[in-house]
Amino acid sequence: MSANDTVIPFLFESLPVRGALVQLSSSWQRMQEGRQYVEPVAEVLGHAAAASALIAQSLKSDSNITLQISGDGPLSMLVMQCSSKLEMRGMAHADLGGAALSYAEMVSRAQCAITVDGSAIERPYQGIVDVSGESLAASLETYYERSAQIPSHLALLAEPTVAGGLLLQQMPGSGELDEDDWRRLGMLAATLRPDDMRAGVDMGLLGRLFADDDLRVFAGRDAMFRCRCSRERTEDVLRMLGEQEAMESVQTDGAVDVTCEYCGRKRRFDEIDIKRLFALPGPSSGRLH
Ligand SMILES: [Zn+2]
């Protein structure tokens, strides 16, 4: 039995390596709802979703990871967020001009950052990921090896209906790991195929991938789509926009419609809403934040 959207953490009994396997179906499909992502963009977004869930499963509770790519190249923006509860959302903006661009071409002139924050994190931290690799997985492997000093193998897959992946990380301070063993595990991780994801991830898949190793497999955790948008947060955005601009929209269109880029939810603010919004003390003047 395997649930639709699952992260399964595991350890190698005889090697200082831990890992996680993820499969995202409904959450991944929900992220694409109402968006017409072309295939290369959908692929990198799906890779980002799987990677974020794999990283988030080891976070302290009440924290979040945000993976953000931005720049002035074909992929101008990609945001993927996943909480320690494995609630996730993500979106991308890209203009590939009709070309089937590779990952490297899409992220040319882009920066990528990983941010971890949340109430459990005393000091939020941000790491800069060099995106010059051949795939997002390669870029993140390099980041973990060089910046975080955690040698990692990462395999990521994405199709329209399912995204998934496998992360292996050396455990710091828990003994030597033979270079050959590490290379062997990387080669096995790279054998993960979309078919494995479609069939649903479970202990059996881990057993087949790492047939010669003893694994300790922990209970799978459910991942899900959840947007953090709210009417209150949208009001904050409108306050930043300013009363004049908001009122101009009301006069032109009869109302201000704000659509959440993550979940597609539309919120309408008419003239009365806008007047009330700017008559009330906003968060900047009314409360501390
Ligand atoms: Zn939303």
Coordinates of N, CA and C and ligand atoms in Angstrom, one line a residue, residues 30 89 225-230 259-265 267, ligand 1:
R30 N -2.1 19.5 -8.4 CA -2.8 20.7 -7.9 C -2.0 22.0 -8.2
R89 N 3.6 24.4 -1.7 CA 3.0 25.2 -2.8 C 4.1 25.7 -3.7
F225 N -0.7 19.6 -0.8 CA -0.7 21.0 -1.3 C -1.4 21.8 -0.3
R226 N -0.8 22.9 0.1 CA -1.5 23.9 1.0 C -1.0 25.3 0.7
C227 N -1.9 26.2 0.3 CA -1.5 27.6 0.1 C -1.7 28.4 1.4
R228 N -0.8 29.3 1.6 CA -0.8 30.1 2.8 C -1.5 31.4 2.6
C229 N -2.1 31.6 1.4 CA -2.7 32.9 1.1 C -4.0 33.1 2.0
S230 N -4.3 34.4 2.2 CA -5.5 34.7 2.9 C -6.0 36.1 2.5
T259 N -5.5 37.6 -7.8 CA -5.4 36.2 -8.0 C -4.2 35.7 -7.4
C260 N -4.3 34.7 -6.5 CA -3.1 34.1 -5.9 C -2.4 33.3 -6.9
E261 N -1.1 33.5 -7.0 CA -0.3 32.8 -8.1 C 0.0 31.4 -7.7
Y262 N -0.2 31.0 -6.5 CA 0.1 29.6 -6.1 C -1.2 28.7 -6.2
C263 N -2.3 29.2 -5.7 CA -3.5 28.3 -5.7 C -4.6 28.8 -6.7
G264 N -4.4 30.0 -7.3 CA -5.4 30.4 -8.3 C -6.6 31.1 -7.7
R265 N -6.7 31.2 -6.4 CA -7.9 31.7 -5.7 C -8.0 33.2 -6.0
R267 N -9.6 36.9 -5.3 CA -10.2 37.7 -4.2 C -10.6 39.0 -4.8
Ligands
ZN1 ZN -3.1 30.9 -2.6

